[in-house]
């Protein structure tokens, strides 16, 4: 994909400083800021990719990392890009801890905006994810010390439009896919879709919520395909790509949903069907990662 040339000395310094540092656990790199389009930047090389959309009046940050120290890295990058004293907006692709627990670094006048469904899911399930991450790695536990959530300033049902000054963005919720509250962000003049976990680049779906099924995910991707025609797609846990990522995700979900229906009709148990579709999709998509998690999608589909 075409990358924008690094035009300013400031940005060059950001990219080059400490370039040897390797991220550990969910520690974001402080030195991997890349310009993807006229207004969109990404902190790449960590988990997840963080997107920053810069207008002349306001800056929108999409995801703020695991814990306050990562939030500081994200805020620092946003400040360096916001040379006009832009107002800060923060949003999250979903409520999972590595996306939504960096809030503590942000000044109180940051406007947090997210789908109502996502906020409810965060309030109900967020702590479970914080405990899960803290229990899995001492590094992540340290990052999560003293984390706290910002109170949302704007909650929306399915659609919210922000004018950042010279760049309009659309925040959208289309239904359950990876989680109940997945959000995607379309940066209209740049034709960039920030797609979270919903559209990824050769990374298999993780059906995290009980309503998350191949059918529900397919319905979300259908809406994305009908409404947005991006030139660049920026997923959270895989490299950026073009609109073909949307078509690939649709094809994957359609194929998975059809096979699950057929296996259910044949009388296969959810476990049997899970093993069969996992083997089939591994054969069909040999270069995709995380294909060992498809059982959850089968289990959820059978329970519907
Ligand atoms: Zn997630």
mmCIF file of N, CA and C in Angstrom, residues 29-112:
data_model
loop_
_atom_site.group_PDB
_atom_site.id
_atom_site.type_symbol
_atom_site.label_atom_id
_atom_site.label_comp_id
_atom_site.label_asym_id
_atom_site.label_seq_id
_atom_site.Cartn_x
_atom_site.Cartn_y
_atom_site.Cartn_z
ATOM 1 N N UNK A 29 4.758 0.478 21.175
ATOM 2 C CA UNK A 29 6.011 1.172 20.864
ATOM 3 C C UNK A 29 5.744 2.678 20.799
ATOM 4 N N UNK A 30 6.706 3.455 21.272
ATOM 5 C CA UNK A 30 6.521 4.917 21.249
ATOM 6 C C UNK A 30 7.073 5.501 19.964
ATOM 7 N N UNK A 31 7.538 4.667 19.083
ATOM 8 C CA UNK A 31 8.353 5.149 17.963
ATOM 9 C C UNK A 31 7.867 4.661 16.604
ATOM 10 N N UNK A 32 6.648 4.154 16.533
ATOM 11 C CA UNK A 32 6.200 3.547 15.272
ATOM 12 C C UNK A 32 5.025 4.289 14.647
ATOM 13 N N UNK A 33 5.069 5.602 14.668
ATOM 14 C CA UNK A 33 3.975 6.390 14.115
ATOM 15 C C UNK A 33 4.150 6.499 12.603
ATOM 16 N N UNK A 34 3.116 6.062 11.879
ATOM 17 C CA UNK A 34 3.172 6.046 10.420
ATOM 18 C C UNK A 34 1.994 6.835 9.876
ATOM 19 N N UNK A 35 2.213 7.622 8.841
ATOM 20 C CA UNK A 35 1.100 8.326 8.206
ATOM 21 C C UNK A 35 0.501 7.437 7.124
ATOM 22 N N UNK A 36 -0.803 7.168 7.234
ATOM 23 C CA UNK A 36 -1.473 6.275 6.286
ATOM 24 C C UNK A 36 -2.200 7.035 5.188
ATOM 25 N N UNK A 37 -2.594 8.276 5.483
ATOM 26 C CA UNK A 37 -3.324 9.092 4.495
ATOM 27 C C UNK A 37 -3.180 10.539 4.940
ATOM 28 N N UNK A 38 -3.851 11.461 4.252
ATOM 29 C CA UNK A 38 -3.673 12.884 4.556
ATOM 30 C C UNK A 38 -3.925 13.202 6.036
ATOM 31 N N UNK A 39 -4.932 12.549 6.645
ATOM 32 C CA UNK A 39 -5.302 12.880 8.028
ATOM 33 C C UNK A 39 -5.159 11.728 9.017
ATOM 34 N N UNK A 40 -4.788 10.557 8.545
ATOM 35 C CA UNK A 40 -4.789 9.374 9.424
ATOM 36 C C UNK A 40 -3.368 8.879 9.676
ATOM 37 N N UNK A 41 -3.094 8.686 10.965
ATOM 38 C CA UNK A 41 -1.812 8.159 11.417
ATOM 39 C C UNK A 41 -2.072 6.891 12.214
ATOM 40 N N UNK A 42 -1.046 6.049 12.294
ATOM 41 C CA UNK A 42 -1.208 4.830 13.085
ATOM 42 C C UNK A 42 0.039 4.580 13.913
ATOM 43 N N UNK A 43 -0.185 4.148 15.170
ATOM 44 C CA UNK A 43 0.923 3.601 15.965
ATOM 45 C C UNK A 43 0.893 2.108 15.686
ATOM 46 N N UNK A 44 1.864 1.655 14.899
ATOM 47 C CA UNK A 44 1.901 0.262 14.494
ATOM 48 C C UNK A 44 2.966 -0.483 15.290
ATOM 49 N N UNK A 45 2.940 -1.779 15.186
ATOM 50 C CA UNK A 45 3.993 -2.588 15.799
ATOM 51 C C UNK A 45 3.672 -3.008 17.211
ATOM 52 N N UNK A 46 2.497 -2.640 17.733
ATOM 53 C CA UNK A 46 2.065 -3.097 19.042
ATOM 54 C C UNK A 46 0.736 -3.812 18.904
ATOM 55 N N UNK A 47 0.140 -4.154 20.013
ATOM 56 C CA UNK A 47 -1.172 -4.782 19.980
ATOM 57 C C UNK A 47 -2.099 -3.994 20.894
ATOM 58 N N UNK A 48 -3.089 -3.299 20.364
ATOM 59 C CA UNK A 48 -3.479 -3.224 18.950
ATOM 60 C C UNK A 48 -2.795 -2.064 18.229
ATOM 61 N N UNK A 49 -3.069 -1.965 16.905
ATOM 62 C CA UNK A 49 -2.730 -0.758 16.159
ATOM 63 C C UNK A 49 -3.657 0.360 16.646
ATOM 64 N N UNK A 50 -3.074 1.538 16.901
ATOM 65 C CA UNK A 50 -3.857 2.702 17.340
ATOM 66 C C UNK A 50 -3.953 3.662 16.164
ATOM 67 N N UNK A 51 -5.137 4.169 15.878
ATOM 68 C CA UNK A 51 -5.280 5.141 14.788
ATOM 69 C C UNK A 51 -5.542 6.528 15.373
ATOM 70 N N UNK A 52 -4.974 7.540 14.723
ATOM 71 C CA UNK A 52 -5.158 8.932 15.143
ATOM 72 C C UNK A 52 -5.540 9.741 13.903
ATOM 73 N N UNK A 53 -6.701 10.413 13.983
ATOM 74 C CA UNK A 53 -7.206 11.186 12.842
ATOM 75 C C UNK A 53 -7.106 12.667 13.210
ATOM 76 N N UNK A 54 -6.370 13.416 12.402
ATOM 77 C CA UNK A 54 -6.053 14.794 12.762
ATOM 78 C C UNK A 54 -6.730 15.791 11.822
ATOM 79 N N UNK A 55 -7.609 16.611 12.381
ATOM 80 C CA UNK A 55 -8.192 17.723 11.638
ATOM 81 C C UNK A 55 -7.584 19.019 12.134
ATOM 82 N N UNK A 56 -8.019 20.165 11.589
ATOM 83 C CA UNK A 56 -7.399 21.408 12.085
ATOM 84 C C UNK A 56 -8.086 21.933 13.342
ATOM 85 N N UNK A 57 -9.302 21.399 13.656
ATOM 86 C CA UNK A 57 -9.988 21.819 14.890
ATOM 87 C C UNK A 57 -9.896 20.765 15.994
ATOM 88 N N UNK A 58 -9.877 19.497 15.585
ATOM 89 C CA UNK A 58 -9.930 18.417 16.578
ATOM 90 C C UNK A 58 -9.190 17.191 16.075
ATOM 91 N N UNK A 59 -8.780 16.361 17.047
ATOM 92 C CA UNK A 59 -8.073 15.110 16.768
ATOM 93 C C UNK A 59 -8.877 13.976 17.387
ATOM 94 N N UNK A 60 -9.088 12.910 16.617
ATOM 95 C CA UNK A 60 -9.804 11.732 17.115
ATOM 96 C C UNK A 60 -8.821 10.581 17.270
ATOM 97 N N UNK A 61 -8.788 10.020 18.483
ATOM 98 C CA UNK A 61 -7.932 8.871 18.773
ATOM 99 C C UNK A 61 -8.820 7.630 18.804
ATOM 100 N N UNK A 62 -8.414 6.605 18.075
ATOM 101 C CA UNK A 62 -9.214 5.373 18.034
ATOM 102 C C UNK A 62 -8.426 4.272 18.746
ATOM 103 N N UNK A 63 -8.860 3.943 19.949
ATOM 104 C CA UNK A 63 -8.262 2.982 20.888
ATOM 105 C C UNK A 63 -7.101 3.626 21.665
ATOM 106 N N UNK A 64 -7.008 3.269 22.958
ATOM 107 C CA UNK A 64 -5.988 3.924 23.783
ATOM 108 C C UNK A 64 -5.071 2.963 24.537
ATOM 109 N N UNK A 65 -5.062 1.687 24.106
ATOM 110 C CA UNK A 65 -4.053 0.771 24.622
ATOM 111 C C UNK A 65 -4.388 0.184 25.988
ATOM 112 N N UNK A 66 -3.498 -0.694 26.465
ATOM 113 C CA UNK A 66 -3.685 -1.383 27.747
ATOM 114 C C UNK A 66 -3.068 -0.562 28.882
ATOM 115 N N UNK A 67 -3.904 0.009 29.703
ATOM 116 C CA UNK A 67 -3.435 0.707 30.897
ATOM 117 C C UNK A 67 -2.924 2.108 30.650
ATOM 118 N N UNK A 68 -2.770 2.845 31.740
ATOM 119 C CA UNK A 68 -2.400 4.261 31.675
ATOM 120 C C UNK A 68 -1.048 4.508 30.981
ATOM 121 N N UNK A 69 0.002 3.680 31.210
ATOM 122 C CA UNK A 69 1.271 3.960 30.511
ATOM 123 C C UNK A 69 1.135 3.922 28.985
ATOM 124 N N UNK A 70 0.340 2.988 28.480
ATOM 125 C CA UNK A 70 0.101 2.971 27.030
ATOM 126 C C UNK A 70 -0.742 4.162 26.602
ATOM 127 N N UNK A 71 -1.720 4.516 27.427
ATOM 128 C CA UNK A 71 -2.530 5.697 27.133
ATOM 129 C C UNK A 71 -1.655 6.932 26.987
ATOM 130 N N UNK A 72 -0.589 7.005 27.819
ATOM 131 C CA UNK A 72 0.328 8.152 27.748
ATOM 132 C C UNK A 72 1.061 8.189 26.414
ATOM 133 N N UNK A 73 1.456 7.009 25.928
ATOM 134 C CA UNK A 73 2.142 6.938 24.624
ATOM 135 C C UNK A 73 1.202 7.425 23.519
ATOM 136 N N UNK A 74 -0.060 7.002 23.606
ATOM 137 C CA UNK A 74 -1.053 7.393 22.600
ATOM 138 C C UNK A 74 -1.321 8.903 22.683
ATOM 139 N N UNK A 75 -1.487 9.390 23.907
ATOM 140 C CA UNK A 75 -1.755 10.820 24.100
ATOM 141 C C UNK A 75 -0.583 11.658 23.602
ATOM 142 N N UNK A 76 0.620 11.194 23.899
ATOM 143 C CA UNK A 76 1.823 11.896 23.472
ATOM 144 C C UNK A 76 1.866 12.011 21.942
ATOM 145 N N UNK A 77 1.578 10.908 21.261
ATOM 146 C CA UNK A 77 1.556 10.917 19.790
ATOM 147 C C UNK A 77 0.473 11.886 19.298
ATOM 148 N N UNK A 78 -0.698 11.849 19.932
ATOM 149 C CA UNK A 78 -1.801 12.735 19.514
ATOM 150 C C UNK A 78 -1.419 14.195 19.718
ATOM 151 N N UNK A 79 -0.759 14.479 20.834
ATOM 152 C CA UNK A 79 -0.326 15.859 21.100
ATOM 153 C C UNK A 79 0.682 16.325 20.057
ATOM 154 N N UNK A 80 1.622 15.456 19.720
ATOM 155 C CA UNK A 80 2.658 15.841 18.754
ATOM 156 C C UNK A 80 2.053 16.125 17.383
ATOM 157 N N UNK A 81 0.958 15.413 17.065
ATOM 158 C CA UNK A 81 0.306 15.629 15.765
ATOM 159 C C UNK A 81 -0.653 16.826 15.793
ATOM 160 N N UNK A 82 -1.041 17.239 17.005
ATOM 161 C CA UNK A 82 -2.056 18.294 17.145
ATOM 162 C C UNK A 82 -1.385 19.633 17.422
ATOM 163 N N UNK A 83 -0.694 20.152 16.427
ATOM 164 C CA UNK A 83 0.112 21.363 16.630
ATOM 165 C C UNK A 83 -0.745 22.624 16.655
ATOM 166 N N UNK A 84 -2.040 22.475 16.397
ATOM 167 C CA UNK A 84 -2.969 23.607 16.379
ATOM 168 C C UNK A 84 -3.737 23.728 17.698
ATOM 169 N N UNK A 85 -3.340 22.980 18.714
ATOM 170 C CA UNK A 85 -4.084 22.959 19.968
ATOM 171 C C UNK A 85 -5.464 22.320 19.808
ATOM 172 N N UNK A 86 -5.572 21.318 18.934
ATOM 173 C CA UNK A 86 -6.861 20.671 18.655
ATOM 174 C C UNK A 86 -7.506 20.082 19.911
ATOM 175 N N UNK A 87 -8.845 20.129 19.924
ATOM 176 C CA UNK A 87 -9.655 19.465 20.940
ATOM 177 C C UNK A 87 -9.483 17.961 20.742
ATOM 178 N N UNK A 88 -9.451 17.193 21.843
ATOM 179 C CA UNK A 88 -9.238 15.742 21.716
ATOM 180 C C UNK A 88 -10.531 14.956 21.878
ATOM 181 N N UNK A 89 -10.785 14.101 20.890
ATOM 182 C CA UNK A 89 -11.859 13.112 20.993
ATOM 183 C C UNK A 89 -11.202 11.732 21.083
ATOM 184 N N UNK A 90 -11.795 10.871 21.902
ATOM 185 C CA UNK A 90 -11.295 9.504 22.048
ATOM 186 C C UNK A 90 -12.447 8.545 21.787
ATOM 187 N N UNK A 91 -12.185 7.496 21.011
ATOM 188 C CA UNK A 91 -13.184 6.445 20.862
ATOM 189 C C UNK A 91 -12.485 5.093 20.885
ATOM 190 N N UNK A 92 -13.259 4.009 21.013
ATOM 191 C CA UNK A 92 -12.673 2.671 21.084
ATOM 192 C C UNK A 92 -13.423 1.725 20.144
ATOM 193 N N UNK A 93 -12.674 0.857 19.469
ATOM 194 C CA UNK A 93 -13.309 -0.082 18.528
ATOM 195 C C UNK A 93 -14.166 -1.099 19.277
ATOM 196 N N UNK A 94 -13.761 -1.467 20.500
ATOM 197 C CA UNK A 94 -14.568 -2.311 21.377
ATOM 198 C C UNK A 94 -14.008 -2.228 22.787
ATOM 199 N N UNK A 95 -14.694 -2.895 23.719
ATOM 200 C CA UNK A 95 -14.410 -2.653 25.138
ATOM 201 C C UNK A 95 -13.218 -3.445 25.678
ATOM 202 N N UNK A 96 -12.610 -4.319 24.900
ATOM 203 C CA UNK A 96 -11.542 -5.181 25.424
ATOM 204 C C UNK A 96 -10.368 -4.366 25.962
ATOM 205 N N UNK A 97 -9.718 -4.953 26.981
ATOM 206 C CA UNK A 97 -8.795 -4.166 27.810
ATOM 207 C C UNK A 97 -7.649 -3.531 27.027
ATOM 208 N N UNK A 98 -7.126 -4.225 26.010
ATOM 209 C CA UNK A 98 -5.977 -3.654 25.292
ATOM 210 C C UNK A 98 -6.393 -2.519 24.355
ATOM 211 N N UNK A 99 -7.694 -2.296 24.254
ATOM 212 C CA UNK A 99 -8.214 -1.206 23.415
ATOM 213 C C UNK A 99 -8.724 -0.025 24.238
ATOM 214 N N UNK A 100 -9.105 -0.287 25.488
ATOM 215 C CA UNK A 100 -9.956 0.699 26.178
ATOM 216 C C UNK A 100 -9.568 0.993 27.623
ATOM 217 N N UNK A 101 -8.338 0.627 28.037
ATOM 218 C CA UNK A 101 -7.994 0.915 29.437
ATOM 219 C C UNK A 101 -6.855 1.927 29.568
ATOM 220 N N UNK A 102 -6.570 2.652 28.466
ATOM 221 C CA UNK A 102 -5.553 3.707 28.545
ATOM 222 C C UNK A 102 -6.131 5.062 28.926
ATOM 223 N N UNK A 103 -7.429 5.095 29.208
ATOM 224 C CA UNK A 103 -8.135 6.367 29.487
ATOM 225 C C UNK A 103 -7.456 7.246 30.535
ATOM 226 N N UNK A 104 -6.845 6.583 31.537
ATOM 227 C CA UNK A 104 -6.308 7.309 32.692
ATOM 228 C C UNK A 104 -5.278 8.363 32.330
ATOM 229 N N UNK A 105 -4.653 8.230 31.144
ATOM 230 C CA UNK A 105 -3.639 9.202 30.724
ATOM 231 C C UNK A 105 -4.260 10.487 30.179
ATOM 232 N N UNK A 106 -5.534 10.432 29.838
ATOM 233 C CA UNK A 106 -6.121 11.538 29.073
ATOM 234 C C UNK A 106 -6.654 12.649 29.965
ATOM 235 N N UNK A 107 -6.462 13.899 29.532
ATOM 236 C CA UNK A 107 -6.983 15.016 30.322
ATOM 237 C C UNK A 107 -8.513 14.946 30.419
ATOM 238 N N UNK A 108 -9.030 15.523 31.494
ATOM 239 C CA UNK A 108 -10.465 15.412 31.786
ATOM 240 C C UNK A 108 -11.343 16.046 30.704
ATOM 241 N N UNK A 109 -10.780 16.980 29.917
ATOM 242 C CA UNK A 109 -11.617 17.599 28.887
ATOM 243 C C UNK A 109 -11.603 16.820 27.561
ATOM 244 N N UNK A 110 -10.986 15.639 27.559
ATOM 245 C CA UNK A 110 -11.068 14.761 26.385
ATOM 246 C C UNK A 110 -12.510 14.271 26.255
ATOM 247 N N UNK A 111 -13.052 14.328 25.045
ATOM 248 C CA UNK A 111 -14.438 13.869 24.852
ATOM 249 C C UNK A 111 -14.423 12.413 24.393
ATOM 250 N N UNK A 112 -14.882 11.536 25.284
ATOM 251 C CA UNK A 112 -14.968 10.110 24.953
ATOM 252 C C UNK A 112 -16.311 9.858 24.274
#
